[in-house]
Structure formats: structure tokens, C-alpha cells
Amino acid sequence: MLYREALNKAIDESMAADESVVILGEDVGRYGGSYRVSEGLFSKYGEKRVIDTPIAELSIVGNAIGMAIAGLRPIAEIMTVNFSLLAMDQIINHAAKFRYMSGGKMTIPLTIRMPGGVSRQLAAQHSENYETLYSSIPGLIVLAASNATYAYYGLKSAIFLNDPVVFLEHELLYPMEMEFKELKNFDPFKAEIVKEGKDLTIITYLKMRYDVLEAEKELRKAGIDVEIIDLNSLRPLDIETIANSIKKTKKCVIVEEDHKTGGMGAEIVAQIQEKCFYDLDAPVLRIAGEDVPIPYNRKLELLSIPTPDKIVKKILKWKAENGI
Amino acid sequence: MLYREALNKAIDESMAADESVVILGEDVGRYGGSYRVSEGLFSKYGEKRVIDTPIAELSIVGNAIGMAIAGLRPIAEIMTVNFSLLAMDQIINHAAKFRYMSGGKMTIPLTIRMPGGVSRQLAAQHSENYETLYSSIPGLIVLAASNATYAYYGLKSAIFLNDPVVFLEHELLYPMEMEFKELKNFDPFKAEIVKEGKDLTIITYLKMRYDVLEAEKELRKAGIDVEIIDLNSLRPLDIETIANSIKKTKKCVIVEEDHKTGGMGAEIVAQIQEKCFYDLDAPVLRIAGEDVPIPYNRKLELLSIPTPDKIVKKILKWKAENGI
Amino acid sequence: MNSARVKKFYYLMKLGREFELAAKREYMKGNIAGFLHLDIGQEAVSVGTMQAFDKGDVFTHYREHVLAIARGMEPKHIMAELFGKKTGVSKGKGGSMHLFEPKLDFYGGDAIVAGHLPIATGCAYARKIQGENAGVFAIFGDGASNAGAFFESINIASAWKLPIIFFVENNYYAIGTHISWVSPFVELYNKAKNYMPSKRINGMDVCEVYNAVMEAKEHIENGLGPYFIEAETYRYEGHSMSDAGKYRSEEEIEIFKRRDPIENLKKKALELGIVDEKYFQEADAKVEKVVNEAVEFAASSPEPEDYELFEDVFCKECENALP
Amino acid sequence: MNSARVKKFYYLMKLGREFELAAKREYMKGNIAGFLHLDIGQEAVSVGTMQAFDKGDVFTHYREHVLAIARGMEPKHIMAELFGKKTGVSKGKGGSMHLFEPKLDFYGGDAIVAGHLPIATGCAYARKIQGENAGVFAIFGDGASNAGAFFESINIASAWKLPIIFFVENNYYAIGTHISWVSPFVELYNKAKNYMPSKRINGMDVCEVYNAVMEAKEHIENGLGPYFIEAETYRYEGHSMSDAGKYRSEEEIEIFKRRDPIENLKKKALELGIVDEKYFQEADAKVEKVVNEAVEFAASSPEPEDYELFEDVFCKECENALP
Ligand SMILES: Cc1ncc(C[n+]2csc(CCOP(=O)(O)OP(=O)(O)O)c2C)c(N)n1
Ligand SMILES: Cc1ncc(C[n+]2csc(CCOP(=O)(O)OP(=O)(O)O)c2C)c(N)n1
Ligand SMILES: [Mg+2]
Ligand SMILES: [Mg+2]
């Protein structure tokens, strides 16, 4: 199943099952979504429930909050995470706070989908990972789908949770063919152990999962038995799964595409050292994007983010430096 | 000197020295600023340079960027940091990226001042610390003034730097009478060692400086000789000063008012463990705001943020737990 | 002028006024803190609108006590909220700026200027597709009419013919900023008139406000799309308790005080003989009692418990699902 | 119609068209990547506006190659930027969407829809207080006319009587969304007409565009405040290279192609006898040469060096000051 098909299936089935589910965003309707995620939904569910909006992100989210208050379950699509900055006030000051500041009276069952990440030469204004802008906010749930299975189950969970969820997708994953696993039990907040291993824990999420999987092959050749954890949920963070792994491996690397400073890695390191200080054999290594806006030129673009090759090199260097 | 007077003096002298310095924001002109920071400037410099804007934060920052492009040195005041979410797109997608994406051709000498923090019972939409929303962004400089001396010198530096600076102030500090030190050499990016000590490093910034100073008195009574570092600059982070202190004390606590998850503390911990892993006797302790929106009720509000009393208790507990 | 209606208007406006005067006193005593925005002078708007718009959803900003009272919220639960008590409408977590009561379709209480307008617009969209024609009432200040959120909302509401009334309380000031400095025109219905029927009314006259909203309500109920009303009004007090309002001349304030909505309604009703003096005395007495009870209730109510700090971040079901 | 001017218009429009056709070819070959938005069909707007607005500051969005050429930027440096080369106008860091040239007062190249409008407005404020009356030209699409940033800008420009021309290229589509679905009216000058002089023109006619901007320019230069022009136009291609543009009927595209700005200018000039066939042949040959040279220049230019990744985050002086 393609990644985007899994998302489409989750939305389609949710809309079929529950009349109150609606989707809104730029080009989500007649056009089928700029990444084809909402393809076919307009003709199936009609213009009332599949809503083409103007280019007005503040209103896309604001309108969706209003719909949620009125009893609908809106899925707001922000065309890419970059434009979500325009909707930040609605997401943070409104969606995330209404329940609390009303003493629990307001319920905002809202899903905000955002494609993001460094795609291919889209330059600084179209290539961002802003996950920590959301994962640092009380009142929000932040999920990040790296694969078709989680895309499907995670998005369905998001739609039917009664609280606001920021649902992150990665632009390079949409056309990828992926294995789809039928699940009996699904917990959207649980990290996935992608591969078990005993020497080293690598924590990652979204598209970097695949770069880590590539890197793992090389590391295996170098005799390192890696355990790979895909976070799935960025807020809350499944620190249990992480801590259990580190108790076993004693060593941890975080691979994220986002700029290093202030990225997800920072919070993960902070929680790890709180939970596993005495378990660690070496400092946690953060492999992340460089602290620069993303350049257009392909060579520079690739230099700005982790690649399988760089992941391997950095890990080997770090091991050598720390004598582990 | 009052904290707000130091800020006023910095703006006043900058405007007197350089015609291109202008200030814009809601109520900054005839009203004198909602925290009286721009008092007197309207009558002195006139409406062309002291600009009362509509309530349109996106435009306040956007307009200021345009002024900067035209050769002015604008100081944009966002009435409080909470409203800066509306200007996020201009700050991050524009101010922070224009230079890079133009290959160095565009220069944006812009200062964005933002009062923030948990003041007194202003509730969830008016009580935030959003510093990591900015300190995680390449292309921005983020300064945080905890005292009159830094307020004055730091703001002047910000105004005359040729890159965009987010300048954070704390609402509770404005009316505080503070010592003002004349400085010969000033580096806005250097952290301040507020107090030297040998047993324990406490890192803090903005209003928490004063809570830490209070707590220090108690800790001293308990025989702990604390070193206190006030960051001043949140991006870049003066990790040298931090690392040097930890090499000496072997123990570190971070005190921040912001919500713990994804706060400044996370990045600081991450950098500390990168630089000082083998120096630390215990995990770095983060004392921070709780992960909830800020409640109106005073008792709950105080429970949601660090106080001198809580700082002392948490440090003593942490010491005991780690046998240090 | 209908006698029963005038009585209701008078009672609610008076209750609003006295409630706020009491709140002001309690603020000075330190029983209320934070930002307290008084509606004094603007009661005709709060009462006239809510009496006319008696069904449908209401979205408002932080200057909202009288609106909430006129909508039917209990004064004692509002006062308790101002006191930050557990018995407050938002359990003491919201305060003056954040009154919410879904049971009355009253949705805050938003302290981000114009922030509630896209939300109200989205709610109107939902009501339209749900086939509920009572629609939405969104009220905001002159200052909000310069915000992107406002403009996007009138554009969308008009494009999609949504059942929503936009009601701007033009009291000329956004804190210390006069609308004429920051808007090309002071008559704000000009901002909407290309998008929807728009009119300017005297917001110091509760009957005029009531009639205008009744008309607007009919318009939206008939599926004719949005409607815009600008009411000229004035706040006698500063912007909030932390503002002395010194940027306005005594004369200007006097001019509006002469148009006081409560006094003038009473005078007119007496002149026309539709309500007698006795009613007003009784109403005033009742108001006094209700307000006193509200203050007592608030004062004697318990504080929230410590554990409540961590409640209401998410709904129970989510909280349980979370690790 | 003045012969010299017609020649200039023709040459620049043709250059724009051929430049973009070359860019399209190079994109297919893989020499250009990312988002490439072609202006084909809209050249009358890009050329007419820039020929009229020959002083002052220009702010634009991502569909900008022809505008940049008409402003005087070297085609080869633009093409090199599209190739991501060190010799590109933005050193290969910006790409097609981010062309900047402060020497020509040409400020991008903004890929956030409507994001450049508050910036242009602030620049106009600065020009006003600096006493430079050439003012500012801000161009954007129909899609941008629904954004809060657009509305705030016309409100502020009007309130402060700023020297700025707002120019909307109404090509009816924002990617696949027709303006009629998301705006209450398709004639977008209605959004501005309460705020400033506003008119709608035929954007397929370069002379009409030129004349309208000349008129607007006079207006802003005389300190009369902002001016709004809506030009009806059309892009023949999809939104960007990743969009096939299938949401539009062949007929619709044909109707506009019949109004092609380049062909029609040529035809008219020949009919009127103000420019002869020979000029057009020479111009076409020159265009071909310039475009070929641009492609060769781009192809043979070096890539940026690795270390450049870390340059231009801050200005040198700041970089040195930073720890
Ligand atoms: C987005 C935003 N910016 C600034 C503020 C600070 N602020 C609170 S009320 C206010 C003035 C609003 O004036 P108006 O809309 O006219 O309403 P009024 O207070 O007159 O009822 C301002 C600037 C805010 N709450 N939200
Ligand atoms: C704020 C924002 N939202 C969404 C996008 C994605 N996007 C890029 S171009 C575009 C359509 C713009 O249409 P229009 O303004 O009519 O200009 P045109 O492309 O027709 O020239 C959209 C939605 C964006 N770049 N910025
Ligand atoms: Mg007002
Ligand atoms: Mg368009």
C-alpha cells in the first residue's frame, strides 16, 4: 500500500463510519489534495464534507475549531507544515487551551494534518520540520507517521480522539510502497521497536526511519547490533520504551531531520538522562539537520540533513571517541 | 534604575544617535507602551518614528521587515509574546530566512521585543514563555534580559546588529528597581556568572534569576555553595561558560519558568551531556513549569511554575536521590 | 416599546452594571486579579444583542460579563470565576476573560483579539451543513476589525453564505489607540459592506440594538448569508483595571454618559408611561440582592484543589489513553 | 502605441516566454528541480508593470522569472539560480522561487502566499518617511487576496496613505482552486475599492497594463495614498511543473490563448504598421541567443562549495560576533 493510500483509507473509512467527520484545506476537494491524500473523497462525500478552502491557514484551523465546537470531527489539512506558522495562534492559543481555560467544558475533537520535512529542492520556505513548535505545547497531541500502518491506524485514532491532534506526515513518503500490517490492538502513543538489537539504540521518526534502516545495514557489517525505535508519538513521548531499550544497550543515538538546536532530540536526551543517567556508557549522540535554513541546491540540501552515509560515519566516530 | 527605564534609555539613545531607528507596535506611541517602555518617545521623536499600529501582529513584524529592507532599523514591539504566534510566519519564514535564501543579498536589521512570562493571574492566553519557539530557529538571535544592565546594553546591541533579534523581556520585571552597572566591554552573547560557587551550577534566565537568588540563600544555609549562571542569550547559547562551570561543580540544575517538555532546559541538557558527559556526578535536574496551560487561580498558577521554595526542595531531593 | 421587554432590558442592564461595579470593588480589595475589562457604558449592546439572539451560538471576547449574564449565565458563577474559585463557570481556571458555557451555546471568552472570529465562522459552517438555521453571533471590538482574522472571516462567511452575524462594538478605542489612527475610516461597517448587508446603529440604545439584531437574525435564518452590524458605543472606564483611560478627554466621556443606556431607557419608559417607577425600584432592589449574593457566593466558595492543576488538559478518555 | 515601446515590450515578453520554455525543458532533463512556476501566458503583466514602474521597490511572489527579467536582472543569472549554481542571483540557495536583487530594488521571491504584502507595506511606510516618493509595487495572485496578510495590508496602506500599488494577477486559479469557490466575488478589485482607487484591467494586453500602472504611479507619487489594480490574466501551464493543470477545460485555455499577449501585440503592431516584420525576426533571434547563452552559462557554472552551506545565515559582522 502506498503511504498516501493508507492515509486516504483512514479518512475515507472514518467519513463513511461517522457523518460528523469532515475534511477541509487548500485543494483537498475537487483537486484531490496536493499530495493526493484526499483523492476521491470529494465525489464520494460531496462539497459539504470535503471543503476547498481559501489560502488562509489561520482560518482553516480556526474554522475547524469552530466546527469541532459545533460537534463535527474536522480534519484540517495544512498544505505543508511551513504554512502552519500562519495558523499557530489558532493551534496553540485556541485549540490547545480551550479545554483547560474553560475548566473542562470545551471539547475540541480536531485533527490537523501537516505534510512536512525536507523534500527535494523546495528551498527554505518549503522544507521545514517544525515538530518541536508543537511538541512543546501542553494541550496538544503530536503524532508522526513514518509508515502505512501507523498512517492508517494513527490517523484514525487522531480523528476519533476528543482532543486536538497535530498529525505529521513526510512529503517524501507519500508515493512510497509500504507493507501494511493488520493490527488487532493499536496504541497511538506507543513507540515501535522496528528492529531489536543489543549493542546500540537508535531513536528516530518519520522519514529518517528509512535512512536509519539503510545505515543499519552498514553498521551490521561493522558488527554492531542496532535496536531501532520509531517514536510514532512525539507528544506524549513513549519514554518507557526508550528507557527499556537503553537499559539493555547502554548507548543511544537519536536521528532526526530537523535542525539540531531545539529539535526533538533535545527533549529526548533530557528525558533519557533523567531516566537512564546511570545506564549510559556514553553521551547520547544527536544526528540531526544542520542549524541553517534549507538551501535549494541539491548538494547543499543533502549536506544539511542526515543521510545513511553520514549516520554511519557519525556513529563510528562517536564510538571511537568514547571508546565504546 | 527600573528595568523598564533601562529599556527606554536604550531605545531613546538609539533613536537619538541614529535617525533610522524607529519603533512600532500597539500603543507604543501616544500611550507610551502598555508597560511604559516607550514612554516619552512619541513626543520626542514624533509620529513618523514612533508608530502606533493596529492590532495586527503579522503586519507589525511584516511591516518592520519591509522597513528594515528600506534601510531603517525598526524595533517592533509585540504587546506580549502570546500574540507573537500571529506573527510567527513573518518572524520565521521571512525575517529569519531572507538573508539565507537570497544568498546573502538581503539584510534584515530588525529587533522584535516581546514581554512574556507568567505574570499574575492573566490566565492561559496571556501567560506564556514561548522562547523555544524562537530559539530553535536558524537565522534568529534570541536574547533574554533579566536585569537593567543587560536590558540596556543588550537591547542596544540588538538594535544595531544587522540581523533579526528576538528580544525577550519579562512582565514582572518592568517595575523592579535594579542596580545598573556601567560596562566598558559588552558581549550580548555571553552568559553572566551571577554568583560564583563550587558545589553546584544553576543555570537560569529572565525572571527565574530572582527566584534562584532567593533559593540560593536557603541552599547556602544547607551548606551548598551554588554558582549561578544567567544565560542572557538563548540563541546562540554560551555553552563555554556553562561547561566551564560544570567542569568545576560536576552538578547542574536548570531553572526555567517555561513548561518543562520542550523548554530551553532540554537543549541545554543536550549540549551539556555532549560537552560534559564525563564530568557530571548526577543527571542534570530540570526545574521548570508544569506541562499544563497556565491557570487563572493564583494558587494553581503558583503551583504551575517554579518558586524559590520549590527550587530548594527539588534540589535537596535530587541531591539525596543521587547521593551527591 | 413593549413593557415586558423594556422591563427585561432594564433589569439585565442594571444587573450588568451593578455586577461590574461590584467586580470593580472586589478587584480593589484584591479578591479579583489579572485583567478585568468592564463593560460599563456598553450594556445596551450586551443586553440588546443577547435578548434578540436567543438561540444559536455566541462567540465573544474578554469584555464579556454582561453578555454572559444576558445570555443566562448565573451571576454567582461568573463572580466565582472572577474570584478564581472552584465554583466558577470555568472552575477558576479561566478568570474574567474566559467564561464558557456550552449548555447556553456560549463559547467564551477569547482573549486573543479577533481570535474567535475564524472559530465562529467555522461554527457557522457546521450549523449550515447540520441544517440548524439559528446560526452564529460573533461580537468583537473596533480594534479587532484591523486584524487578518477578521478580514478572512468576513471573506469566508460571504463566499460561503454562512449564517453568522458579525457585530462590532465600536467604542472608538483599542486600549489607548483611537480607531481613526489605524483604520482608514471610523465607520467600520465600510469594511464589510461589499461582502454582506451592513449597517451602523446607535449602540447606546438597547431597543435599537435589539431591533437590528432581530433583523439580522431573520436574514441569516432565511439562508441569505452573513450580516454585519456596527454599534457605536463607549466604555466609561479604562480598558481594564490596569488602565486609567487618561487618553480620553473628560468632555468626550461626558458626551457618552449623557447617552447612558440605562438611565435613558428608564427615563423614556417613564415618560411614555409604559413602566412605572415602582418596577424600577423593585428591579434595583432585586439587582442589589443578586449581586450581593453573587459576591457572597464567590467569597465563600472553595479554591480549586491542587490536583486540579493537572486536570482538563485533555478529556478524560484521552487522559486515560495517554501513557 | 509608440514604436520604441512596443519593441521593448515585445522583446521582453518574448524573452520571458522563451526563457521559461527553456526552463521547462531543463526541468524535464533534470537540470532544474523543486517547484518551478511558469508565467507563460502572463507576460503582459510582468513586462507591462515593470516597464511602467521603473523606479521604486518591487515585491513579488514565486512566479517571478519574467518579472525579474523585465526588471533588468540578467537571464543567465536567473537561469543559473534555477540550476542551483553558485553564479545564480541567490548563489543557488534560493532557486526559482527566491530571486533577490537589492541593486534593482527587487525583493523576491516570496513563496509564502501573501507573505510579501505586509513587507511591501512596511517598505512603503519607510519610503514615505524617507521622502522617497517612487514608492512600492507589490504583485500577487488571486489566491493571495483571501489571506489575512492581504487584508491587513490594504487596511494599513489606506489608513496611513502609503505610496504603494497593489497589483493582483487574477488568473482565476490558486493551484486547483477556482477563485469563485473561495471568494464572494471573482472581480477582486471589489476587495479594495472601499480603501483606495481600484480598477480591473485586461492583463493580456501589455499596453493596457503599462498605462494602468503609469496612472497608479502618478497617484502614489503625488502622495495620494495606495492604488489597486486587478489584471485579468491566465497561465497556460499547470500551477508548477508538478501540476498538469487538468482541472481546467481545453476550451477555457483556448479562449485565453487566443488573447495571447505576445502574438496579439505583434499582430497589432504589424497591422498598424508601427513595427515591421524585420524587427520581430531580429528580436526573436536575439532572444534565442540570450536564452541559449543563459542555459549554457547555467550549465557550465560551478556548484556552490560545501562550506557555503554555513554562510549567509547571518551577516559577516554578526557571524564574527557570535561565539
Ligand atoms: C492578538 C492580540 N493582540 C493584542 C492584544 C492585547 N489587547 C487586549 S484588548 C486590546 C484592545 C482591543 O480593542 P477592541 O477590539 O476595540 O475591544 P475593546 O477592548 O474596546 O472592547 C488589545 C490590544 C490581544 N489580546 N490580542
Ligand atoms: C501561506 C501559503 N499557503 C499555501 C501555499 C501553497 N501554495 C503555493 S502557490 C499557491 C496558490 C497561489 O495562487 P495565486 O495566489 O492565485 O497565485 P498564482 O499561483 O495563480 O500565480 C498555494 C496554495 C503557500 N505557498 N503559502
Ligand atoms: Mg474598542
Ligand atoms: Mg492565481
Short mmCIF file of N, CA and C and ligand atoms in Angstrom, two decimals, chain C residues 141-143 169-175 235, ligand 3:
data_model
loop_
_atom_site.label_atom_id
_atom_site.label_comp_id
_atom_site.label_asym_id
_atom_site.label_seq_id
_atom_site.Cartn_x
_atom_site.Cartn_y
_atom_site.Cartn_z
N GLY C 141 -14.53 43.98 19.05
CA GLY C 141 -14.32 45.43 19.17
C GLY C 141 -13.79 46.06 17.90
N ASP C 142 -13.77 47.38 17.91
CA ASP C 142 -13.21 48.12 16.77
C ASP C 142 -11.77 47.69 16.50
N GLY C 143 -11.02 47.46 17.56
CA GLY C 143 -9.62 47.07 17.38
C GLY C 143 -9.48 45.78 16.59
N GLU C 169 -18.57 46.20 18.28
CA GLU C 169 -18.81 47.23 19.29
C GLU C 169 -17.77 48.31 19.05
N ASN C 170 -18.14 49.33 18.35
CA ASN C 170 -17.18 50.40 18.09
C ASN C 170 -17.20 51.41 19.23
N ASN C 171 -16.32 51.21 20.16
CA ASN C 171 -16.20 52.17 21.27
C ASN C 171 -15.00 53.08 21.03
N TYR C 172 -14.55 53.10 19.82
CA TYR C 172 -13.51 54.01 19.31
C TYR C 172 -12.10 53.72 19.78
N TYR C 173 -11.94 52.95 20.82
CA TYR C 173 -10.59 52.73 21.35
C TYR C 173 -10.25 51.25 21.44
N ALA C 174 -9.01 50.97 21.13
CA ALA C 174 -8.41 49.67 21.41
C ALA C 174 -7.31 50.01 22.42
N ILE C 175 -7.57 49.71 23.67
CA ILE C 175 -6.76 50.25 24.77
C ILE C 175 -6.60 51.75 24.51
N ARG C 235 -17.02 52.84 26.41
CA ARG C 235 -16.79 52.33 27.77
C ARG C 235 -16.41 53.51 28.65
MG MG E 3 -12.66 49.19 21.26
#
